[in-house]
Coordinates of C-alpha atoms in Angstrom, one line a residue:
Chain A
M1 CA 21.0 5.3 -11.6
A2 CA 19.3 1.4 -12.0
S3 CA 22.4 -0.5 -12.0
E4 CA 20.2 -3.2 -9.9
T5 CA 16.7 -4.0 -11.2
T6 CA 14.5 -5.8 -9.5
A7 CA 14.7 -8.8 -12.3
D8 CA 18.2 -8.8 -11.9
A9 CA 18.2 -9.8 -8.2
I10 CA 15.4 -12.2 -9.1
V11 CA 16.6 -14.1 -11.6
P12 CA 20.0 -16.4 -10.9
A13 CA 22.0 -17.2 -13.8
A14 CA 20.5 -20.1 -15.3
R15 CA 22.2 -23.2 -16.9
D16 CA 19.9 -25.7 -17.7
G17 CA 17.7 -26.7 -19.9
R18 CA 14.3 -27.2 -20.7
G19 CA 12.2 -30.3 -18.5
I20 CA 9.1 -31.6 -19.2
W21 CA 5.8 -28.7 -19.5
G22 CA 9.0 -25.5 -19.4
F23 CA 9.1 -26.9 -15.7
T24 CA 13.1 -27.5 -15.6
R25 CA 15.0 -30.4 -13.7
P26 CA 15.3 -28.8 -10.8
Q27 CA 12.3 -27.1 -10.8
L28 CA 10.5 -30.9 -11.3
V29 CA 11.9 -32.3 -7.9
A30 CA 10.9 -28.8 -6.7
L31 CA 7.4 -29.7 -7.8
L32 CA 7.6 -33.2 -7.1
V33 CA 8.0 -31.9 -3.4
L34 CA 5.4 -30.1 -3.2
A35 CA 3.0 -32.1 -4.0
A36 CA 4.8 -34.7 -2.0
M37 CA 4.2 -32.2 1.0
L38 CA 0.3 -31.5 -0.1
V39 CA -0.6 -34.8 -0.2
A40 CA 0.9 -35.9 3.2
G41 CA 0.8 -32.4 5.0
P42 CA -2.4 -33.2 6.8
Y43 CA -0.8 -36.3 7.9
F44 CA 1.2 -34.5 10.4
L45 CA -0.3 -30.8 10.2
Y46 CA -3.9 -29.7 11.2
P47 CA -5.9 -29.5 7.8
V48 CA -7.1 -26.2 9.0
F49 CA -3.6 -24.8 8.7
L50 CA -3.2 -26.0 6.1
M51 CA -6.0 -25.0 3.9
K52 CA -4.8 -21.4 5.1
L53 CA -1.5 -21.8 4.3
L54 CA -2.4 -23.1 0.1
C55 CA -5.0 -20.0 0.5
F56 CA -2.5 -17.7 1.4
A57 CA 0.3 -19.3 -1.4
L58 CA -1.9 -19.0 -4.3
F59 CA -2.9 -15.7 -3.6
A60 CA 1.2 -14.8 -2.8
C61 CA 1.5 -16.7 -6.5
A62 CA -0.5 -14.4 -7.9
F63 CA 0.8 -11.8 -7.3
N64 CA 4.2 -13.0 -8.2
L65 CA 2.3 -13.0 -12.0
L66 CA 3.1 -9.1 -12.4
I67 CA 5.7 -7.7 -9.9
G68 CA 7.9 -11.3 -10.6
Y69 CA 7.5 -11.7 -14.9
V70 CA 6.4 -8.3 -15.8
G71 CA 7.6 -5.7 -13.2
L72 CA 4.2 -4.1 -12.2
L73 CA 4.0 -3.6 -8.0
S74 CA 0.7 -3.6 -6.8
F75 CA 0.3 -2.5 -3.6
G76 CA -3.9 -3.5 -3.7
H77 CA -4.4 -6.9 -4.1
A78 CA -6.3 -7.0 -1.3
A79 CA -9.2 -6.0 -2.8
Y80 CA -9.7 -8.5 -5.7
F81 CA -8.7 -11.1 -2.8
G82 CA -11.3 -9.2 -0.2
M83 CA -13.9 -9.2 -2.7
G84 CA -12.8 -13.6 -3.9
G85 CA -14.1 -14.0 -0.5
Y86 CA -16.9 -12.0 -0.1
I87 CA -18.6 -12.9 -3.9
A88 CA -18.0 -16.9 -3.0
G89 CA -19.3 -16.6 0.4
H90 CA -22.7 -14.1 -1.0
V91 CA -23.3 -17.1 -3.8
A92 CA -22.4 -19.8 -1.9
K93 CA -24.6 -18.5 1.5
V94 CA -27.7 -16.1 0.3
W95 CA -28.2 -17.9 -3.6
G96 CA -27.3 -20.9 -2.4
F97 CA -24.5 -22.4 -5.3
T98 CA -22.5 -25.0 -5.1
P99 CA -19.1 -24.1 -3.9
E100 CA -17.1 -24.5 -7.4
V101 CA -19.9 -21.7 -8.6
A102 CA -19.2 -20.2 -5.7
V103 CA -15.4 -19.4 -6.1
L104 CA -15.7 -19.2 -9.9
A105 CA -18.3 -15.8 -9.3
G106 CA -15.3 -14.3 -6.5
A107 CA -13.2 -14.5 -10.0
V108 CA -14.6 -13.8 -12.7
V109 CA -16.0 -11.0 -10.4
A110 CA -12.2 -10.5 -9.1
G111 CA -10.8 -10.8 -12.5
L112 CA -14.2 -7.6 -14.1
Q113 CA -12.7 -5.3 -11.0
G114 CA -9.0 -6.4 -11.6
W115 CA -9.6 -5.3 -15.7
V116 CA -11.2 -1.5 -14.8
F117 CA -8.3 -1.1 -12.2
G118 CA -5.9 -2.6 -14.8
W119 CA -6.9 -0.4 -17.5
I120 CA -6.5 2.2 -14.9
A121 CA -3.5 1.7 -13.7
I122 CA -1.1 0.9 -15.9
R123 CA -1.4 4.4 -17.7
R124 CA 1.5 5.1 -14.8
A125 CA 3.9 2.7 -14.1
G126 CA 6.6 1.4 -11.2
I127 CA 5.9 3.8 -7.9
Y128 CA 3.0 6.0 -8.9
F129 CA 1.4 2.2 -10.8
A130 CA 1.9 0.9 -6.6
M131 CA 0.0 3.7 -5.4
I132 CA -3.2 4.2 -7.5
T133 CA -3.4 0.4 -6.7
L134 CA -3.4 1.2 -3.5
A135 CA -6.4 4.1 -4.1
L136 CA -7.9 1.9 -5.6
A137 CA -7.7 -1.0 -3.1
Q138 CA -9.1 1.7 -0.3
M139 CA -11.7 2.7 -2.2
I140 CA -12.9 -1.2 -2.9
Y141 CA -13.2 -1.4 1.3
F142 CA -15.0 1.5 1.6
F143 CA -16.7 0.3 -0.4
C144 CA -17.7 -3.2 1.3
V145 CA -17.2 -0.6 4.8
Q146 CA -20.9 0.9 3.4
A147 CA -22.0 -1.8 0.9
P148 CA -25.4 -3.8 2.1
F149 CA -24.3 -7.6 1.1
T150 CA -20.9 -7.6 2.6
G151 CA -22.3 -7.5 6.2
G152 CA -20.4 -4.4 7.0
E153 CA -17.9 -4.3 10.7
D154 CA -19.5 -8.0 10.6
G155 CA -18.6 -9.3 7.0
I156 CA -20.5 -12.3 5.7
Q157 CA -20.7 -15.6 8.6
A158 CA -21.6 -18.5 8.1
I159 CA -21.2 -19.7 5.0
P160 CA -21.8 -23.4 4.3
R161 CA -19.1 -25.4 2.4
G162 CA -21.7 -27.2 0.4
S163 CA -21.0 -30.0 -1.1
F164 CA -18.3 -30.3 -4.0
L165 CA -20.5 -30.8 -7.3
G166 CA -23.2 -31.0 -5.4
S167 CA -21.9 -34.4 -4.2
M168 CA -20.0 -34.6 -2.4
G169 CA -19.7 -32.7 1.4
L170 CA -17.0 -30.9 2.0
S171 CA -18.4 -30.4 5.4
S172 CA -15.4 -32.4 6.9
D173 CA -11.9 -30.6 7.1
W174 CA -10.4 -33.4 5.2
S175 CA -12.9 -33.6 2.4
M176 CA -12.4 -29.7 1.9
Y177 CA -8.0 -29.9 2.0
W178 CA -8.4 -31.7 -1.2
F179 CA -10.6 -29.1 -1.9
V180 CA -8.7 -26.7 -1.1
A181 CA -5.2 -29.3 -2.5
G182 CA -6.4 -28.7 -6.3
I183 CA -7.7 -25.2 -6.3
F184 CA -4.9 -24.3 -4.7
M185 CA -2.6 -26.5 -7.4
I186 CA -4.5 -26.3 -10.8
G187 CA -3.9 -22.2 -10.4
F188 CA -0.3 -23.3 -9.4
L189 CA 0.1 -25.3 -12.7
L190 CA -1.4 -22.3 -14.7
I191 CA 0.9 -19.5 -13.6
H192 CA 3.5 -21.6 -14.5
R193 CA 2.1 -21.9 -18.3
I194 CA 0.7 -18.9 -18.4
I195 CA 4.7 -17.8 -17.1
H196 CA 6.3 -20.5 -20.2
S197 CA 4.1 -19.5 -22.7
P198 CA 4.9 -17.7 -26.0
Y199 CA 2.7 -14.6 -23.7
G200 CA 5.2 -15.2 -22.0
Q201 CA 8.2 -14.3 -23.4
V202 CA 6.9 -11.4 -24.4
L203 CA 5.3 -10.3 -20.9
K204 CA 9.9 -10.9 -19.1
A205 CA 10.2 -8.3 -22.2
I206 CA 8.1 -6.2 -21.4
R207 CA 9.5 -6.1 -17.4
E208 CA 13.0 -5.7 -19.1
N209 CA 13.2 -2.7 -21.3
E210 CA 9.1 -2.0 -21.7
P211 CA 10.7 0.1 -24.8
R212 CA 12.9 -2.5 -26.9
A213 CA 9.5 -4.4 -26.7
I214 CA 7.1 -1.6 -27.9
S215 CA 9.8 -1.1 -30.9
L216 CA 9.6 -4.6 -31.7
G217 CA 5.4 -4.1 -32.9
Y218 CA 4.4 -5.8 -29.2
R219 CA 1.2 -3.1 -27.6
T220 CA 2.4 -3.6 -24.6
E221 CA -0.2 -2.0 -22.9
D222 CA -2.1 -4.7 -23.8
Y223 CA 0.4 -7.4 -22.4
K224 CA 0.0 -5.9 -19.0
L225 CA -3.4 -5.3 -19.0
V226 CA -3.6 -9.3 -19.5
A227 CA -1.7 -10.0 -16.6
F228 CA -3.5 -7.7 -14.4
I229 CA -7.0 -9.3 -15.0
L230 CA -5.3 -12.7 -14.7
S231 CA -3.1 -12.0 -11.5
A232 CA -6.3 -10.7 -10.2
T233 CA -8.7 -13.7 -10.9
L234 CA -6.4 -16.4 -9.3
A235 CA -6.2 -13.9 -6.6
G236 CA -10.4 -13.8 -6.6
V237 CA -10.1 -17.8 -7.1
A238 CA -8.0 -17.5 -3.3
G239 CA -10.3 -15.2 -1.2
G240 CA -12.1 -17.5 -2.3
T241 CA -11.5 -20.3 -1.0
K242 CA -10.5 -19.0 1.8
A243 CA -14.0 -17.8 2.4
L244 CA -15.7 -20.9 2.0
V245 CA -12.7 -22.7 4.5
F246 CA -13.7 -20.0 7.3
G247 CA -16.6 -19.6 7.0
I248 CA -16.0 -15.9 6.7
A249 CA -15.9 -13.4 4.7
T250 CA -14.5 -9.8 6.8
L251 CA -12.7 -6.6 6.3
T252 CA -9.2 -7.9 7.1
D253 CA -9.5 -9.2 3.8
V254 CA -9.9 -6.2 2.1
H255 CA -7.7 -3.7 3.7
W256 CA -4.7 -2.8 3.3
A257 CA -2.3 -4.4 5.7
M258 CA -4.1 -7.8 3.4
S259 CA -1.6 -6.0 0.5
G260 CA 1.0 -4.9 2.4
E261 CA 1.1 -9.4 3.8
V262 CA 1.1 -10.4 0.0
V263 CA 4.1 -8.4 -0.7
L264 CA 5.8 -9.6 2.0
M265 CA 5.2 -12.9 1.7
T266 CA 6.4 -12.2 -1.8
L267 CA 8.7 -11.0 -0.8
V268 CA 10.3 -13.3 1.6
G269 CA 10.1 -16.2 -0.4
G270 CA 12.1 -14.8 -3.5
L271 CA 10.4 -12.4 -6.3
G272 CA 9.9 -14.0 -9.0
T273 CA 11.3 -17.5 -8.1
V274 CA 7.6 -20.0 -9.6
F275 CA 7.9 -21.6 -5.9
G276 CA 9.2 -18.5 -3.5
P277 CA 5.6 -17.2 -3.3
V278 CA 4.8 -20.7 -1.4
V279 CA 7.7 -20.6 0.4
G280 CA 7.2 -17.1 1.8
A281 CA 3.5 -17.7 2.1
A282 CA 4.3 -21.0 4.4
V283 CA 7.3 -19.0 6.2
I284 CA 4.7 -16.3 7.3
V285 CA 1.8 -18.1 7.4
T286 CA 3.0 -20.1 10.3
M287 CA 4.9 -17.1 11.9
Q288 CA 0.8 -15.2 11.9
N289 CA -0.2 -18.7 13.8
Y290 CA 2.6 -19.0 16.3
L291 CA 2.9 -14.9 17.4
A292 CA -0.2 -14.7 16.7
E293 CA -1.1 -14.4 20.9
M294 CA 1.8 -11.0 20.6
G295 CA -0.4 -8.5 19.8
A296 CA 1.3 -6.5 17.8
W297 CA 4.3 -7.8 18.0
V298 CA 3.5 -9.5 15.2
T299 CA 3.2 -6.0 13.0
V300 CA 5.9 -4.4 14.3
I301 CA 8.2 -8.9 13.1
Q302 CA 6.1 -8.5 10.2
G303 CA 7.6 -4.5 9.5
G304 CA 12.4 -6.0 10.0
I305 CA 11.5 -9.2 8.1
F306 CA 10.4 -6.3 5.4
V307 CA 13.2 -3.7 6.0
A308 CA 15.5 -7.4 6.4
C309 CA 14.3 -8.9 3.2
V310 CA 14.7 -4.9 0.8
L311 CA 18.2 -4.4 2.9
A312 CA 19.9 -7.7 3.3
F313 CA 17.6 -10.5 1.5
R314 CA 16.6 -9.6 -1.7
R315 CA 16.5 -12.7 -3.4
G316 CA 14.0 -13.9 -0.7
I317 CA 14.4 -17.5 0.2
V318 CA 13.8 -19.8 -2.5
G319 CA 16.2 -16.8 -4.3
E320 CA 18.4 -17.6 -2.7
I321 CA 18.8 -20.8 -2.5
A322 CA 18.2 -21.0 -6.3
N323 CA 21.3 -18.8 -6.5
L324 CA 23.5 -21.3 -4.2
L325 CA 23.0 -23.9 -6.7
R326 CA 22.8 -22.1 -10.2
V327 CA 19.7 -23.4 -11.1
R328 CA 16.0 -21.8 -11.5
L329 CA 13.5 -22.6 -9.5
Chain B
M1 CA -28.1 33.0 4.1
D2 CA -29.7 30.5 6.1
E3 CA -29.6 28.1 3.4
I4 CA -28.1 27.3 0.4
F5 CA -29.5 25.1 -2.1
G6 CA -31.0 23.3 0.0
I7 CA -28.1 22.7 2.3
P8 CA -28.8 24.4 6.2
A9 CA -26.1 27.1 6.0
P10 CA -24.0 26.2 9.6
L11 CA -23.7 22.2 8.0
L12 CA -23.0 23.9 4.1
F13 CA -19.7 26.5 6.4
G14 CA -19.3 23.4 8.7
Q15 CA -18.2 20.5 6.5
L16 CA -16.6 23.8 4.5
L17 CA -14.5 24.2 7.3
L18 CA -14.2 20.8 7.8
G19 CA -12.4 19.7 4.1
L20 CA -10.7 22.9 4.3
I21 CA -8.4 21.2 7.7
N22 CA -8.3 17.8 6.0
G23 CA -6.9 20.1 2.8
A24 CA -4.6 21.6 4.8
F25 CA -3.3 17.9 6.3
Y26 CA -2.9 16.8 2.7
A27 CA -1.4 19.7 1.0
M28 CA 0.8 19.8 3.8
L29 CA 1.8 15.6 3.9
S30 CA 1.1 15.8 -0.2
L31 CA 4.3 18.8 -0.3
G32 CA 6.6 16.6 2.3
L33 CA 6.2 13.5 -0.3
A34 CA 7.2 15.9 -3.4
V35 CA 9.9 17.3 -2.1
I36 CA 11.4 14.0 -0.9
F37 CA 10.7 12.1 -4.4
G38 CA 12.1 15.0 -5.9
L39 CA 15.3 14.6 -4.5
L40 CA 15.7 11.0 -2.8
N41 CA 13.7 9.3 -5.9
I42 CA 11.7 7.5 -3.5
I43 CA 8.0 7.6 -2.4
N44 CA 7.9 8.0 1.6
F45 CA 5.2 5.2 2.5
T46 CA 7.0 6.5 6.2
H47 CA 5.0 9.7 5.8
G48 CA 1.9 8.5 7.9
A49 CA 3.8 7.3 10.5
Q50 CA 6.0 10.2 11.4
F51 CA 2.7 12.7 10.6
M52 CA 1.5 10.1 13.4
M53 CA 5.1 10.6 15.6
G54 CA 4.8 14.4 15.2
A55 CA 1.1 14.4 17.4
F56 CA 2.6 11.3 19.6
A57 CA 5.7 13.4 20.4
A58 CA 3.9 16.7 21.2
W59 CA 1.6 14.5 23.6
M60 CA 4.4 13.1 25.5
L61 CA 6.2 17.3 25.3
L62 CA 2.9 18.1 27.0
E63 CA 3.0 14.6 29.8
W64 CA 6.1 13.5 30.3
A65 CA 7.6 17.2 30.1
G66 CA 5.3 20.0 30.8
L67 CA 5.8 21.6 27.7
G68 CA 2.9 23.1 25.8
Y69 CA 2.0 23.1 22.4
W70 CA 3.7 25.6 21.9
W71 CA 7.2 24.1 22.8
A72 CA 5.4 21.2 20.6
L73 CA 4.8 22.5 17.5
L74 CA 8.5 23.7 17.4
L75 CA 10.8 20.4 19.0
A76 CA 8.4 17.5 17.8
P77 CA 9.4 18.6 14.3
I78 CA 13.4 18.9 14.4
I79 CA 12.5 15.5 16.8
V80 CA 10.6 13.3 14.6
G81 CA 12.7 14.9 11.6
A82 CA 16.1 13.9 12.8
T83 CA 14.6 10.7 13.7
G84 CA 14.1 10.6 9.7
V85 CA 17.8 11.6 9.7
I86 CA 19.0 8.7 11.8
T87 CA 16.7 6.4 9.4
E88 CA 18.9 7.8 5.7
R89 CA 21.8 7.4 7.6
L90 CA 21.0 3.7 8.1
M91 CA 18.5 2.2 6.1
I92 CA 17.1 4.0 2.7
R93 CA 20.8 5.7 1.9
R94 CA 21.6 1.7 0.2
L95 CA 19.1 2.1 -2.3
Y96 CA 20.2 4.9 -3.6
K97 CA 21.6 2.4 -6.7
L98 CA 18.7 -0.6 -6.6
D99 CA 14.7 0.4 -7.9
H100 CA 13.1 2.4 -6.6
L101 CA 10.1 0.4 -5.7
Y102 CA 12.5 -1.1 -3.1
G103 CA 12.5 2.2 -0.9
L104 CA 8.3 2.0 -1.3
L105 CA 9.2 -1.6 0.9
L106 CA 11.1 -0.4 3.2
T107 CA 9.7 3.0 4.0
F108 CA 6.3 0.3 4.7
G109 CA 8.5 -1.7 6.9
I110 CA 10.2 1.2 8.9
G111 CA 6.7 2.1 9.3
L112 CA 4.3 -1.0 10.3
I113 CA 7.6 -0.9 13.0
I114 CA 6.7 2.1 14.0
E115 CA 3.0 1.3 14.1
G116 CA 3.5 -1.5 16.4
I117 CA 5.9 -0.5 18.4
F118 CA 2.7 2.2 19.7
R119 CA 0.8 0.4 20.0
N120 CA 2.0 -1.7 22.1
E121 CA 2.7 1.3 23.7
F122 CA -0.3 3.4 23.6
G123 CA -2.8 0.3 22.8
S124 CA -5.9 0.9 20.1
S125 CA -7.0 3.8 21.8
G126 CA -6.7 7.8 21.7
L127 CA -5.5 10.1 23.9
P128 CA -6.6 13.3 24.3
Y129 CA -4.8 16.5 23.0
R130 CA -6.2 19.9 24.5
I131 CA -6.1 22.5 22.6
P132 CA -4.3 25.3 23.8
P133 CA -6.1 28.1 25.8
Q134 CA -5.0 30.8 23.8
L135 CA -7.2 29.0 20.9
Q136 CA -10.2 28.2 23.0
G137 CA -13.2 28.9 21.9
S138 CA -15.1 30.5 18.3
W139 CA -15.8 34.0 16.5
D140 CA -18.8 34.5 15.1
L141 CA -18.2 35.6 11.6
G142 CA -22.3 36.3 11.3
F143 CA -22.7 33.8 9.1
M144 CA -22.0 30.1 11.5
F145 CA -19.4 29.7 14.3
L146 CA -15.5 29.5 13.2
P147 CA -13.9 27.5 16.2
I148 CA -10.5 29.5 16.4
Y149 CA -8.2 26.8 16.3
R150 CA -9.3 25.5 13.5
G151 CA -9.5 28.8 11.6
W152 CA -5.3 28.5 13.2
V153 CA -4.6 25.0 11.5
V154 CA -5.9 27.2 7.9
I155 CA -3.8 29.6 8.1
F156 CA -0.8 27.9 9.6
A157 CA -1.2 25.2 7.3
L158 CA -1.0 27.7 3.9
F159 CA 1.9 29.5 6.2
A160 CA 4.1 26.7 6.2
C161 CA 3.1 25.4 3.1
L162 CA 4.2 28.9 1.6
A163 CA 7.3 29.5 4.0
T164 CA 8.3 25.7 2.0
W165 CA 7.6 26.9 -1.4
L166 CA 9.5 30.1 -0.9
V167 CA 12.5 28.7 0.4
I168 CA 12.4 26.5 -3.1
E169 CA 12.1 28.6 -5.3
K170 CA 13.6 31.8 -3.8
T171 CA 16.5 30.7 -1.5
R172 CA 20.5 29.8 -2.0
L173 CA 19.7 26.4 -0.5
G174 CA 16.4 26.1 -2.9
A175 CA 18.3 26.5 -5.9
Y176 CA 21.0 23.6 -4.8
L177 CA 17.9 21.5 -4.0
R178 CA 16.4 21.6 -7.6
A179 CA 19.9 21.9 -9.2
A180 CA 19.9 18.0 -7.5
T181 CA 17.2 16.8 -8.5
E182 CA 17.6 17.4 -11.9
N183 CA 20.6 16.3 -12.2
A184 CA 22.9 15.1 -9.0
T185 CA 25.7 13.9 -10.0
L186 CA 26.4 17.7 -11.5
V187 CA 25.5 19.7 -9.0
Q188 CA 27.8 17.0 -6.5
A189 CA 30.8 18.1 -9.0
F190 CA 30.4 21.5 -8.9
G191 CA 31.1 21.0 -5.1
V192 CA 27.2 20.6 -3.0
N193 CA 27.5 18.3 -0.7
V194 CA 24.4 16.0 -2.3
P195 CA 24.6 12.8 -0.1
R196 CA 23.9 15.3 3.0
M197 CA 22.3 17.4 1.2
I198 CA 19.3 14.4 0.1
T199 CA 19.7 13.7 4.4
L200 CA 18.7 16.7 5.3
T201 CA 16.2 17.0 2.9
Y202 CA 14.5 13.8 3.9
G203 CA 14.7 15.1 7.5
A204 CA 12.6 18.2 6.6
G205 CA 10.4 15.9 4.8
V206 CA 9.5 14.1 7.9
G207 CA 9.9 17.5 9.8
L208 CA 6.9 18.0 8.0
A209 CA 4.9 15.3 8.5
A210 CA 5.4 16.1 11.7
L211 CA 4.3 19.9 11.5
A212 CA 0.9 18.6 10.1
G213 CA 0.9 16.1 13.3
V214 CA 1.0 19.0 16.5
L215 CA -1.4 20.5 14.5
A216 CA -3.9 17.5 14.3
A217 CA -3.4 16.6 18.4
P218 CA -5.9 18.6 18.8
I219 CA -9.3 17.8 17.0
Y220 CA -8.3 14.1 16.3
S221 CA -7.1 11.9 18.8
V222 CA -3.7 11.3 19.4
N223 CA -3.8 7.2 18.3
P224 CA -0.6 4.8 16.9
Q225 CA -3.6 4.5 13.6
M226 CA -4.4 8.4 12.6
G227 CA -1.7 8.0 9.4
S228 CA -1.8 5.2 8.0
N229 CA -5.0 5.6 6.4
L230 CA -5.1 9.2 5.7
I231 CA -1.8 8.7 4.0
I232 CA -2.9 6.3 1.6
V233 CA -5.5 9.8 0.2
V234 CA -3.2 11.4 0.7
F235 CA -1.2 9.2 -2.3
A236 CA -3.9 9.4 -4.4
V237 CA -3.6 13.6 -3.6
V238 CA -0.2 12.3 -5.0
V239 CA -1.1 10.9 -7.8
I240 CA -4.2 13.4 -9.1
G241 CA -1.4 16.5 -8.4
G242 CA 1.3 15.0 -10.3
M243 CA 5.1 15.4 -8.0
G244 CA 6.0 18.0 -11.0
S245 CA 5.3 21.6 -8.1
I246 CA 5.4 22.8 -4.9
L247 CA 1.9 25.1 -6.0
G248 CA 0.7 22.7 -7.6
S249 CA 0.7 20.3 -4.6
V250 CA -0.5 22.5 -2.2
L251 CA -4.0 23.5 -4.7
T252 CA -4.6 19.9 -5.1
G253 CA -4.1 19.7 -1.3
F254 CA -6.5 22.2 -0.7
G255 CA -8.8 21.9 -3.1
L256 CA -9.6 18.2 -2.5
G257 CA -10.2 18.3 1.0
I258 CA -13.3 20.9 0.2
V259 CA -14.7 18.5 -2.3
E260 CA -14.3 15.4 0.5
G261 CA -16.0 18.6 2.7
L262 CA -18.7 19.2 -0.4
T263 CA -18.8 15.0 -0.9
K264 CA -20.2 15.1 2.6
V265 CA -23.1 17.4 2.7
F266 CA -24.8 16.4 -0.3
W267 CA -23.6 12.9 -0.8
P268 CA -22.4 11.4 2.5
E269 CA -22.0 7.7 1.3
A270 CA -19.2 9.0 -1.6
S271 CA -16.6 11.1 0.8
A272 CA -14.8 7.9 1.6
T273 CA -14.2 7.8 -1.7
V274 CA -14.9 10.6 -4.4
I275 CA -11.1 11.1 -3.8
F276 CA -9.9 7.7 -5.3
V277 CA -13.2 8.6 -8.3
I278 CA -11.3 12.2 -8.7
M279 CA -7.9 9.6 -9.1
A280 CA -9.4 7.1 -11.4
I281 CA -10.7 10.2 -13.3
V282 CA -8.6 12.0 -13.2
L283 CA -6.0 9.4 -14.2
L284 CA -7.9 8.8 -17.4
A285 CA -7.5 12.5 -18.6
R286 CA -4.0 13.7 -18.1
P287 CA -1.8 10.5 -16.9
A288 CA 0.6 12.6 -15.8
G289 CA -2.4 14.5 -13.3
L290 CA -3.0 17.5 -12.7
F291 CA 0.3 19.7 -11.9
G292 CA 3.2 16.9 -13.5
R293 CA 5.5 17.0 -16.7
G294 CA 5.6 14.6 -18.7

């Protein structure tokens, strides 16, 4: 039946060799462009918009680690993103810790949650995996509605940005921007490093042919679980950072619609490409910004993009470009 | 009969009845999902939106065409099922050769479009739909008052599930369906028009969701979001039951509805999450689900 698997659709034939740090030459060029845009961005665009974009880009990259490189579609990543935000918000506001500690705390809790949920969910694969992760995330949503520390419908408001390492104040959007950009870059490079490590190669082997990976002696369940934990942790970092940027953590970020959004971003950008999730996040966040006053039509448009991507555009933007140039991006 | 386990009896039976009603919807929706999954190998994420369309179809038939509940019960599943047939023909059909995840993503996108359109047209607040005059009032059962409409929903849903089971297990059409679920290529080689059967199966599954929507219209207010939260619970129900058996889905649906109702009595805070917790426990003990194969 599956003559074209997820993997076939996303990974173009690569004829380029390895470059520096596991980046191929085209990827290095793309990385330089990305770095240049990160530095130049705030001179041209509103920093808060860029920070939002970077948080979602990191979120999408974390999600892509699972779908693109292990072939697992998690439909409940909002649970880690949102929980990261709540924890970071609580740690920064109520306990008064510095922002980097708050983000780290959000990441750790999201990671632990990913450990438990991943342990349950990897018992099934394919669409069951998607349904299970979605259901577990919905459980977290209801937990957040009721738990006292999340503030229910109000969320956690007026979260202070604090000062980085207790000395550099982040209250201005400019300084906060460099903090966010730093976190994004670290997360992005870390994911790239993971994918190109020997561990990442085993993940790809599992994606391509799990029975064969098992027969080669790999304990694939452990590999998948670690990937799940890493992905959840990074989603928590993204969520925690977003909470600090906007000073608010709400139910929107744990809702299933958010899980759908990150799937959409990654799909639009290109599943299993390194830069795809960043481009996809940029497209979707920009779209939401410009269409914000159109209300429910945004949902319709997002659904339309979903349908168009699945039916006609499965490689995504970066995947199509990579295929056109016959390189790996 | 005033108190059971220290709980006032009317409260206990009232929640049990609510649980049974929720269970009826879980059963009908998970049944539709299982039938569609069996043949199409996709999880129909649009199912919640189609349930909602069923309720709206009933409302529109009444408001715009003057056709009441009984007509809606007949026409709404046909209308919404027809939209399902069109969707399958135009879009879902193109994905059968691909990874099943794409089917999930496509139907999720279609669900978003439908929900968004209805939200634009009708807003987020609910529209009222009256209980038909024949089913108003309530019976005095001695230990509690049973609103007739609620009893009707439970009985009708049981009947609909039973009918589906009979069609699939006892008719020639059902035999083809089961055969095609096992091996579509072979059935096609015997001269059965499998693509058409797939289309009609999808339409029937969608129609079942719409039928549940009509039943739900007088109980819940008719609103665009009524399907999306329900469908996630139904996914959990499907994971718990496993999609291997028709009766399994029905039993799991009703059973979990009752468990949820009882939780509302004994530990109200946990009632929203209890099904998900059960899902986690079942996955740890029996990853294939209670009635699943393999």
